[in-house]
């Protein structure tokens, strides 16, 4: 059986149910905990059951839904007499609230993948996948704006192709932030960590790295004759953090991505124009742009540092001429931002994980590090989640926090149930995720 992953955050994972809890007032459902998330299961679920977990926001393949009779429209299922609970249009795993319990995901028996011609019982706890034997099982669900969903394509780019401009290894997009619940094993008590508030805006990249020059005729002749010619120079690049196209939004004076955008104006170019003064050669700033025109109702009025919006840095790298990348520590990020009058995302804790615990979790038995990690995870959820954003005038749920580990560098996210339910409602209503539109 060949298991592959396209997007770790929205991959299926094989889990073993550890604990089953009764739900007050419920006769037919119970609750379990998977990767720190509460999930509703049937009353027949038992501790020790091996199952496949899909987190909310995951879209299921049509084949998976059809062969497991998951569609709400029973005529679309293999068994025409069985009705499921998955929308045939979205095929999305929903975050729901029943009897006061938020259910963040879906659990299916391991035999749900048997139709792929494999034996699901051979799956082991910890296995993760989006594809089985090259066939898609699940993927990240994205609600697009009408213009996107109707297929209004990307305008043809005029002028030099991007491959003729970018120098390999210089400009880099941001990575997907992993879920903390799936990565607790990476935390150790003596790790230096930084916990920052997670903001609901649009990620942006501002970069000053090497790109290829368009050589003049004289320079091309000189190069042909063996003379030394400068073929690269430092140029500004701006982009959304994780563009669906995989392309930056623009390269100053050289290239412009003419594709469709959710926004009525180029927020990334505006941000570049306002903050490019802070881009030394080789520097790339990764940050969040926030404001009510970025994400509806999330005004973040208390974080604005320009008219109508705020730009807050959460990562900085330096890339040398050979493409080697140096990741700034958080202290270096703070120092750089102070020198250039930039703001970082709000910090709620900086220090060792051991000092963060500070009585919140018992450390009497440090040998049982797995139990300590689970306890720290629960303590973090209790301390940071299920609150309203302190930065918005509007009453909106705080998204959660990011936990940055310094050595080795890694970042994990922890999101609140209230925010997940809001995301779910937006997806249900077909409201576009502007971050994904970028």
Short mmCIF file of C-alpha atoms in Angstrom, two decimals:
data_model
loop_
_atom_site.label_atom_id
_atom_site.label_comp_id
_atom_site.label_asym_id
_atom_site.label_seq_id
_atom_site.Cartn_x
_atom_site.Cartn_y
_atom_site.Cartn_z
CA UNK A 1 0.00 0.00 0.00
CA UNK A 2 1.49 3.32 -1.08
CA UNK A 3 0.43 6.26 1.11
CA UNK A 4 1.36 9.80 0.06
CA UNK A 5 0.62 13.27 1.45
CA UNK A 6 -0.06 16.43 -0.55
CA UNK A 7 -1.13 18.66 2.36
CA UNK A 8 -0.20 17.49 5.86
CA UNK A 9 -2.73 19.69 7.64
CA UNK A 10 -5.61 18.20 5.68
CA UNK A 11 -4.43 14.61 5.41
CA UNK A 12 -6.31 11.62 6.78
CA UNK A 13 -4.64 10.11 9.85
CA UNK A 14 -5.02 6.70 11.43
CA UNK A 15 -5.81 6.94 15.14
CA UNK A 16 -6.73 4.61 17.97
CA UNK A 17 -9.52 5.86 20.23
CA UNK A 18 -8.10 6.28 23.73
CA UNK A 19 -11.09 7.55 25.70
CA UNK A 20 -14.83 7.69 25.09
CA UNK A 21 -16.92 10.19 27.05
CA UNK A 22 -20.67 10.37 27.57
CA UNK A 23 -22.47 13.54 26.48
CA UNK A 24 -25.07 14.83 28.86
CA UNK A 25 -28.57 14.46 27.43
CA UNK A 26 -27.40 12.40 24.44
CA UNK A 27 -28.42 8.77 23.99
CA UNK A 28 -26.97 7.99 20.57
CA UNK A 29 -23.68 9.90 20.45
CA UNK A 30 -20.54 10.11 22.55
CA UNK A 31 -17.33 12.16 22.45
CA UNK A 32 -13.69 11.27 21.97
CA UNK A 33 -10.49 13.33 21.67
CA UNK A 34 -8.29 13.15 18.56
CA UNK A 35 -5.11 15.27 18.29
CA UNK A 36 -6.56 17.44 21.03
CA UNK A 37 -9.82 18.01 19.17
CA UNK A 38 -13.19 16.81 20.44
CA UNK A 39 -14.98 14.60 17.92
CA UNK A 40 -18.48 13.15 18.16
CA UNK A 41 -18.77 9.41 17.57
CA UNK A 42 -21.63 6.94 17.65
CA UNK A 43 -22.64 5.27 20.90
CA UNK A 44 -21.17 2.02 19.54
CA UNK A 45 -17.59 3.40 19.39
CA UNK A 46 -15.20 1.68 21.77
CA UNK A 47 -11.83 2.48 23.28
CA UNK A 48 -9.16 0.75 21.20
CA UNK A 49 -11.05 1.13 17.91
CA UNK A 50 -8.70 1.96 15.02
CA UNK A 51 -10.20 4.64 12.77
CA UNK A 52 -9.37 7.23 10.10
CA UNK A 53 -9.65 10.86 11.18
CA UNK A 54 -10.40 13.81 8.88
CA UNK A 55 -10.19 17.28 10.47
CA UNK A 56 -12.87 19.86 9.66
CA UNK A 57 -12.12 21.88 6.54
CA UNK A 58 -11.05 18.72 4.71
CA UNK A 59 -12.84 17.82 1.50
CA UNK A 60 -13.43 14.13 0.80
CA UNK A 61 -13.02 12.61 -2.63
CA UNK A 62 -16.15 11.68 -4.53
CA UNK A 63 -15.06 8.04 -4.64
CA UNK A 64 -14.65 7.91 -0.85
CA UNK A 65 -18.10 9.42 -0.29
CA UNK A 66 -19.80 7.22 -2.90
CA UNK A 67 -18.32 3.93 -1.73
CA UNK A 68 -19.02 4.68 1.95
CA UNK A 69 -22.55 6.07 1.41
CA UNK A 70 -21.59 9.45 2.89
CA UNK A 71 -23.55 11.73 0.57
CA UNK A 72 -26.68 13.46 1.90
CA UNK A 73 -28.35 12.65 -1.43
CA UNK A 74 -28.79 8.89 -1.19
CA UNK A 75 -29.14 8.51 -4.95
CA UNK A 76 -25.45 9.49 -5.21
CA UNK A 77 -24.35 6.68 -2.88
CA UNK A 78 -23.44 3.09 -3.69
CA UNK A 79 -26.36 1.97 -1.54
CA UNK A 80 -29.31 3.98 -2.88
CA UNK A 81 -31.25 3.35 0.34
CA UNK A 82 -28.63 4.91 2.62
CA UNK A 83 -28.39 8.63 3.34
CA UNK A 84 -25.20 10.17 4.70
CA UNK A 85 -24.25 13.62 5.98
CA UNK A 86 -21.76 15.01 3.43
CA UNK A 87 -22.79 17.66 0.90
CA UNK A 88 -22.43 16.43 -2.67
CA UNK A 89 -21.52 19.98 -3.73
CA UNK A 90 -18.80 20.71 -1.20
CA UNK A 91 -17.85 17.20 0.00
CA UNK A 92 -16.58 18.99 3.11
CA UNK A 93 -16.03 17.76 6.65
CA UNK A 94 -17.85 20.25 8.86
CA UNK A 95 -17.17 21.53 12.35
CA UNK A 96 -20.49 21.26 14.18
CA UNK A 97 -21.84 21.75 17.68
CA UNK A 98 -24.22 19.18 19.17
CA UNK A 99 -25.44 19.06 22.77
CA UNK A 100 -22.92 21.77 23.63
CA UNK A 101 -19.98 19.77 22.21
CA UNK A 102 -17.95 21.03 19.27
CA UNK A 103 -17.08 18.20 16.90
CA UNK A 104 -13.97 19.08 14.93
CA UNK A 105 -13.77 16.41 12.28
CA UNK A 106 -15.00 13.02 11.12
CA UNK A 107 -14.01 9.48 12.06
CA UNK A 108 -14.45 6.59 9.65
CA UNK A 109 -13.55 2.93 10.08
CA UNK A 110 -10.24 1.89 8.52
CA UNK A 111 -12.18 -0.29 6.12
CA UNK A 112 -13.47 2.92 4.48
CA UNK A 113 -10.49 2.74 2.10
CA UNK A 114 -10.99 -0.91 1.15
CA UNK A 115 -12.61 0.09 -2.15
CA UNK A 116 -9.13 1.26 -3.26
CA UNK A 117 -8.22 -2.42 -3.48
CA UNK A 118 -6.31 -2.38 -0.19
CA UNK A 119 -6.88 -3.84 3.25
CA UNK A 120 -7.67 -0.94 5.59
CA UNK A 121 -7.01 -3.16 8.60
CA UNK A 122 -3.33 -3.18 7.65
CA UNK A 123 -3.13 0.58 8.33
CA UNK A 124 -1.15 1.43 11.46
CA UNK A 125 -1.71 4.13 14.07
CA UNK A 126 0.12 7.26 12.92
CA UNK A 127 -0.23 6.57 9.20
CA UNK A 128 -1.25 9.71 7.31
CA UNK A 129 -2.23 10.21 3.69
CA UNK A 130 -4.16 12.22 1.14
CA UNK A 131 -3.64 9.60 -1.58
CA UNK A 132 -3.71 5.79 -1.53
CA UNK A 133 -1.84 4.12 -4.38
CA UNK A 134 -1.90 7.44 -6.22
CA UNK A 135 -5.68 7.91 -5.90
CA UNK A 136 -6.94 11.00 -4.05
CA UNK A 137 -8.78 10.42 -0.78
CA UNK A 138 -9.01 13.98 0.60
CA UNK A 139 -7.80 17.54 0.09
CA UNK A 140 -8.10 21.01 1.58
CA UNK A 141 -11.52 22.54 0.96
CA UNK A 142 -11.49 26.09 -0.41
CA UNK A 143 -14.61 28.24 -0.84
CA UNK A 144 -13.98 30.50 -3.81
CA UNK A 145 -15.68 33.72 -4.80
CA UNK A 146 -18.21 33.45 -7.66
CA UNK A 147 -15.71 34.83 -10.17
CA UNK A 148 -13.25 32.09 -9.26
CA UNK A 149 -15.75 29.25 -9.11
CA UNK A 150 -17.16 30.21 -12.50
CA UNK A 151 -13.72 29.81 -13.96
CA UNK A 152 -12.85 33.33 -15.03
CA UNK A 153 -9.31 32.49 -15.98
CA UNK A 154 -5.98 34.17 -15.52
CA UNK A 155 -5.02 36.81 -18.05
CA UNK A 156 -2.10 35.88 -20.26
CA UNK A 157 1.13 37.38 -18.98
CA UNK A 158 2.83 39.74 -21.40
CA UNK A 159 6.58 40.22 -21.47
CA UNK A 160 9.27 37.92 -20.02
CA UNK A 161 8.17 34.63 -18.50
CA UNK A 162 8.66 34.25 -14.77
CA UNK A 163 11.19 31.46 -15.27
CA UNK A 164 13.33 33.93 -17.20
CA UNK A 165 13.38 36.31 -14.24
CA UNK A 166 13.50 34.38 -10.97
CA UNK A 167 16.86 33.02 -9.79
CA UNK A 168 16.41 29.52 -8.35
CA UNK A 169 16.76 29.43 -4.57
CA UNK A 170 16.28 33.18 -4.03
CA UNK A 171 12.56 33.90 -3.58
CA UNK A 172 10.64 31.49 -1.35
CA UNK A 173 6.96 31.32 -0.45
CA UNK A 174 5.86 30.67 3.12
CA UNK A 175 5.32 27.14 4.37
CA UNK A 176 2.02 25.73 5.64
CA UNK A 177 1.79 26.06 9.43
CA UNK A 178 1.25 22.65 11.01
CA UNK A 179 -1.39 21.87 13.65
CA UNK A 180 0.03 21.70 17.17
CA UNK A 181 -2.16 18.74 18.08
CA UNK A 182 -0.42 16.56 15.48
CA UNK A 183 3.07 17.70 16.48
CA UNK A 184 3.18 17.56 20.28
CA UNK A 185 6.02 15.04 20.05
CA UNK A 186 8.27 17.86 18.78
CA UNK A 187 7.97 19.87 22.01
CA UNK A 188 10.49 19.50 24.82
CA UNK A 189 10.53 21.27 28.17
CA UNK A 190 13.81 23.11 27.55
CA UNK A 191 12.79 24.41 24.11
CA UNK A 192 12.85 28.17 23.64
CA UNK A 193 9.37 29.08 22.41
CA UNK A 194 7.52 32.22 21.38
CA UNK A 195 3.73 32.25 21.51
CA UNK A 196 2.04 34.88 19.35
CA UNK A 197 -1.59 35.71 18.70
CA UNK A 198 -2.78 34.32 15.37
CA UNK A 199 -4.42 37.04 13.27
CA UNK A 200 -7.15 36.53 10.67
CA UNK A 201 -5.92 38.57 7.73
CA UNK A 202 -3.94 37.88 4.58
CA UNK A 203 -0.32 36.76 4.60
CA UNK A 204 2.13 38.86 2.62
CA UNK A 205 5.75 38.46 1.53
CA UNK A 206 8.05 41.42 0.84
CA UNK A 207 11.44 40.46 -0.54
CA UNK A 208 14.63 41.99 -1.94
CA UNK A 209 16.52 39.16 -3.60
CA UNK A 210 18.47 38.43 -6.76
CA UNK A 211 16.61 38.16 -10.07
CA UNK A 212 17.89 37.83 -13.62
CA UNK A 213 18.62 40.99 -15.57
CA UNK A 214 17.37 41.46 -19.10
CA UNK A 215 20.67 41.92 -20.90
CA UNK A 216 21.09 44.55 -23.58
CA UNK A 217 22.31 43.60 -27.03
CA UNK A 218 25.78 44.89 -26.18
CA UNK A 219 25.85 42.82 -22.99
CA UNK A 220 24.69 39.71 -24.83
CA UNK A 221 27.46 40.14 -27.39
CA UNK A 222 30.01 40.74 -24.64
CA UNK A 223 28.86 37.62 -22.85
CA UNK A 224 29.11 35.62 -26.07
CA UNK A 225 32.70 36.83 -26.50
CA UNK A 226 33.55 35.65 -22.98
CA UNK A 227 33.49 38.97 -21.13
CA UNK A 228 32.19 39.14 -17.57
CA UNK A 229 28.65 40.49 -17.51
CA UNK A 230 26.48 41.15 -14.44
CA UNK A 231 23.48 38.89 -15.03
CA UNK A 232 21.60 39.32 -11.73
CA UNK A 233 20.59 42.23 -9.55
CA UNK A 234 18.61 42.80 -6.35
CA UNK A 235 14.98 43.58 -7.03
CA UNK A 236 11.81 43.84 -4.96
CA UNK A 237 9.25 41.03 -5.04
CA UNK A 238 5.84 41.05 -3.35
CA UNK A 239 3.37 38.24 -2.94
CA UNK A 240 0.65 36.71 -0.87
CA UNK A 241 2.04 34.12 1.53
CA UNK A 242 0.66 30.98 -0.09
CA UNK A 243 -0.79 31.95 -3.48
CA UNK A 244 -2.97 29.29 -5.04
CA UNK A 245 -1.18 29.90 -8.33
CA UNK A 246 2.20 29.30 -6.72
CA UNK A 247 3.38 32.57 -8.26
CA UNK A 248 4.35 35.87 -6.63
CA UNK A 249 2.10 38.86 -7.24
CA UNK A 250 4.75 41.03 -8.78
CA UNK A 251 8.43 41.78 -9.40
CA UNK A 252 9.20 45.48 -9.41
CA UNK A 253 9.59 46.85 -12.97
CA UNK A 254 9.86 43.34 -14.39
CA UNK A 255 6.72 41.24 -13.97
CA UNK A 256 3.10 41.47 -12.85
CA UNK A 257 0.74 38.62 -12.06
CA UNK A 258 -2.43 39.63 -13.93
CA UNK A 259 -4.55 36.86 -12.47
CA UNK A 260 -7.84 37.50 -10.68
CA UNK A 261 -7.78 38.65 -7.08
CA UNK A 262 -10.43 38.77 -4.41
CA UNK A 263 -9.45 42.31 -3.44
CA UNK A 264 -10.50 45.43 -5.29
CA UNK A 265 -6.91 46.70 -5.26
CA UNK A 266 -3.43 45.22 -4.98
CA UNK A 267 -2.97 44.99 -1.20
CA UNK A 268 0.45 43.34 -1.57
CA UNK A 269 1.82 46.09 -3.83
CA UNK A 270 0.42 48.70 -1.46
CA UNK A 271 2.20 46.98 1.40
CA UNK A 272 5.42 46.82 -0.62
CA UNK A 273 5.20 50.53 -1.46
CA UNK A 274 4.73 51.39 2.22
CA UNK A 275 7.41 49.12 3.71
CA UNK A 276 10.06 48.38 1.06
CA UNK A 277 12.38 50.84 2.83
CA UNK A 278 12.99 48.06 5.35
CA UNK A 279 14.24 45.55 2.77
CA UNK A 280 18.01 45.21 2.92
CA UNK A 281 19.62 43.11 0.18
CA UNK A 282 18.71 39.46 0.69
CA UNK A 283 15.99 40.17 3.26
CA UNK A 284 12.50 38.68 3.04
CA UNK A 285 9.74 39.80 5.41
CA UNK A 286 6.82 37.46 6.06
CA UNK A 287 3.86 39.12 7.73
CA UNK A 288 0.12 39.47 8.10
CA UNK A 289 -1.96 42.30 6.64
CA UNK A 290 -5.07 42.93 8.72
CA UNK A 291 -8.08 45.21 8.49
CA UNK A 292 -11.82 45.09 7.88
CA UNK A 293 -11.28 45.24 4.09
CA UNK A 294 -9.07 42.14 4.35
CA UNK A 295 -11.34 39.81 6.32
CA UNK A 296 -14.96 40.86 6.80
CA UNK A 297 -15.76 42.23 10.28
CA UNK A 298 -12.22 41.56 11.57
CA UNK A 299 -11.32 45.25 11.76
CA UNK A 300 -8.17 44.91 13.94
CA UNK A 301 -8.43 48.65 14.49
CA UNK A 302 -5.97 48.49 17.40
CA UNK A 303 -3.21 47.10 15.16
CA UNK A 304 -3.26 49.59 12.27
CA UNK A 305 0.09 51.18 11.41
CA UNK A 306 -1.04 52.63 8.07
CA UNK A 307 -4.31 54.25 7.03
CA UNK A 308 -6.90 51.52 7.23
CA UNK A 309 -4.61 48.51 7.69
CA UNK A 310 -1.86 46.96 9.72
CA UNK A 311 1.23 45.02 8.62
CA UNK A 312 2.73 42.77 11.27
CA UNK A 313 5.86 40.66 10.79
CA UNK A 314 6.10 37.05 11.99
CA UNK A 315 9.15 35.77 10.11
CA UNK A 316 12.35 37.15 8.51
CA UNK A 317 14.95 35.36 6.40
CA UNK A 318 18.21 36.43 4.78
CA UNK A 319 19.24 34.77 1.50
CA UNK A 320 22.83 35.05 0.27
CA UNK A 321 24.02 35.05 -3.36
CA UNK A 322 24.35 31.26 -3.31
CA UNK A 323 20.73 30.78 -2.20
CA UNK A 324 21.60 29.81 1.37
CA UNK A 325 18.84 30.92 3.73
CA UNK A 326 19.39 32.12 7.28
CA UNK A 327 16.30 32.01 9.50
CA UNK A 328 16.15 34.94 11.95
CA UNK A 329 15.60 34.10 15.61
CA UNK A 330 12.71 35.90 17.28
CA UNK A 331 15.13 38.23 19.09
CA UNK A 332 16.69 39.12 15.74
CA UNK A 333 13.23 39.70 14.27
CA UNK A 334 12.34 42.07 17.10
CA UNK A 335 15.64 43.95 16.73
CA UNK A 336 15.26 44.27 12.95
CA UNK A 337 11.67 45.48 13.28
CA UNK A 338 12.65 48.01 15.92
CA UNK A 339 15.39 49.38 13.66
CA UNK A 340 12.92 49.87 10.80
CA UNK A 341 9.83 50.90 12.80
CA UNK A 342 7.98 47.70 11.93
CA UNK A 343 5.54 45.84 14.17
CA UNK A 344 5.66 42.14 14.91
CA UNK A 345 2.57 40.04 15.50
CA UNK A 346 1.56 40.36 19.18
CA UNK A 347 3.68 38.25 21.54
CA UNK A 348 1.93 36.65 24.52
CA UNK A 349 4.91 34.61 25.80
CA UNK A 350 8.65 34.33 25.20
CA UNK A 351 10.89 31.93 27.10
CA UNK A 352 11.37 28.23 27.71
CA UNK A 353 8.46 25.83 27.64
CA UNK A 354 9.44 24.77 31.15
CA UNK A 355 9.02 28.32 32.44
CA UNK A 356 5.71 28.65 30.60
CA UNK A 357 4.38 25.69 32.57
CA UNK A 358 5.06 27.52 35.86
CA UNK A 359 2.72 25.34 37.91
CA UNK A 360 0.07 24.95 35.21
CA UNK A 361 1.17 21.36 34.67
CA UNK A 362 2.75 18.90 37.09
CA UNK A 363 6.35 18.04 36.24
CA UNK A 364 6.83 15.52 39.03
CA UNK A 365 7.32 12.70 36.56
CA UNK A 366 9.34 14.21 33.69
CA UNK A 367 9.98 10.73 32.31
CA UNK A 368 6.37 10.62 31.17
CA UNK A 369 6.97 13.33 28.60
CA UNK A 370 4.01 12.28 26.43
CA UNK A 371 1.57 12.86 29.29
CA UNK A 372 3.24 16.19 30.09
CA UNK A 373 2.88 17.29 26.46
CA UNK A 374 -0.81 16.39 26.50
CA UNK A 375 -1.28 18.35 29.73
CA UNK A 376 0.56 21.37 28.31
CA UNK A 377 -1.62 21.21 25.21
CA UNK A 378 -4.79 21.28 27.32
CA UNK A 379 -3.39 24.12 29.45
CA UNK A 380 -2.61 26.17 26.34
CA UNK A 381 -6.11 25.67 25.00
CA UNK A 382 -7.57 26.79 28.32
CA UNK A 383 -5.33 29.85 28.56
CA UNK A 384 -5.46 31.15 24.99
CA UNK A 385 -8.58 29.94 23.22
CA UNK A 386 -12.31 30.68 23.19
CA UNK A 387 -11.92 34.42 23.68
CA UNK A 388 -12.87 37.47 21.66
CA UNK A 389 -10.11 39.27 19.80
CA UNK A 390 -8.66 42.06 21.95
CA UNK A 391 -7.55 43.89 18.79
CA UNK A 392 -10.93 44.30 17.12
CA UNK A 393 -13.57 46.90 17.94
CA UNK A 394 -16.11 44.48 16.51
CA UNK A 395 -16.89 41.50 18.70
CA UNK A 396 -15.14 38.72 16.81
CA UNK A 397 -13.61 35.42 18.01
CA UNK A 398 -9.85 35.37 18.42
CA UNK A 399 -8.44 32.87 15.95
CA UNK A 400 -5.91 31.32 18.31
CA UNK A 401 -2.14 31.31 18.74
CA UNK A 402 1.04 30.20 17.00
CA UNK A 403 3.80 28.45 18.93
CA UNK A 404 7.25 29.05 17.45
CA UNK A 405 10.09 26.73 18.39
CA UNK A 406 13.54 28.26 17.94
CA UNK A 407 15.95 25.29 17.68
CA UNK A 408 15.26 23.70 15.30
CA UNK A 409 12.96 26.33 13.84
CA UNK A 410 9.36 25.21 13.57
CA UNK A 411 5.92 26.80 14.00
CA UNK A 412 2.61 25.26 15.00
CA UNK A 413 -0.90 26.70 15.16
CA UNK A 414 -3.66 26.24 17.72
CA UNK A 415 -7.11 27.47 16.70
CA UNK A 416 -10.21 28.03 18.80
CA UNK A 417 -13.46 26.11 18.41
CA UNK A 418 -15.36 29.39 18.07
CA UNK A 419 -13.20 30.41 15.12
CA UNK A 420 -13.49 26.95 13.51
CA UNK A 421 -17.28 27.18 13.78
CA UNK A 422 -17.19 30.63 12.15
CA UNK A 423 -15.00 29.23 9.36
CA UNK A 424 -17.46 26.40 8.96
CA UNK A 425 -20.41 28.81 8.72
CA UNK A 426 -18.60 30.86 6.08
CA UNK A 427 -17.85 27.71 4.11
CA UNK A 428 -21.46 26.61 4.50
CA UNK A 429 -22.65 29.98 3.19
CA UNK A 430 -20.18 29.92 0.31
CA UNK A 431 -18.24 32.91 1.65
CA UNK A 432 -14.84 33.03 -0.03
CA UNK A 433 -11.75 32.60 2.11
CA UNK A 434 -9.76 35.66 1.09
CA UNK A 435 -6.52 34.06 2.22
CA UNK A 436 -7.07 31.23 -0.26
CA UNK A 437 -8.19 33.66 -2.96
CA UNK A 438 -4.79 35.32 -2.77
#
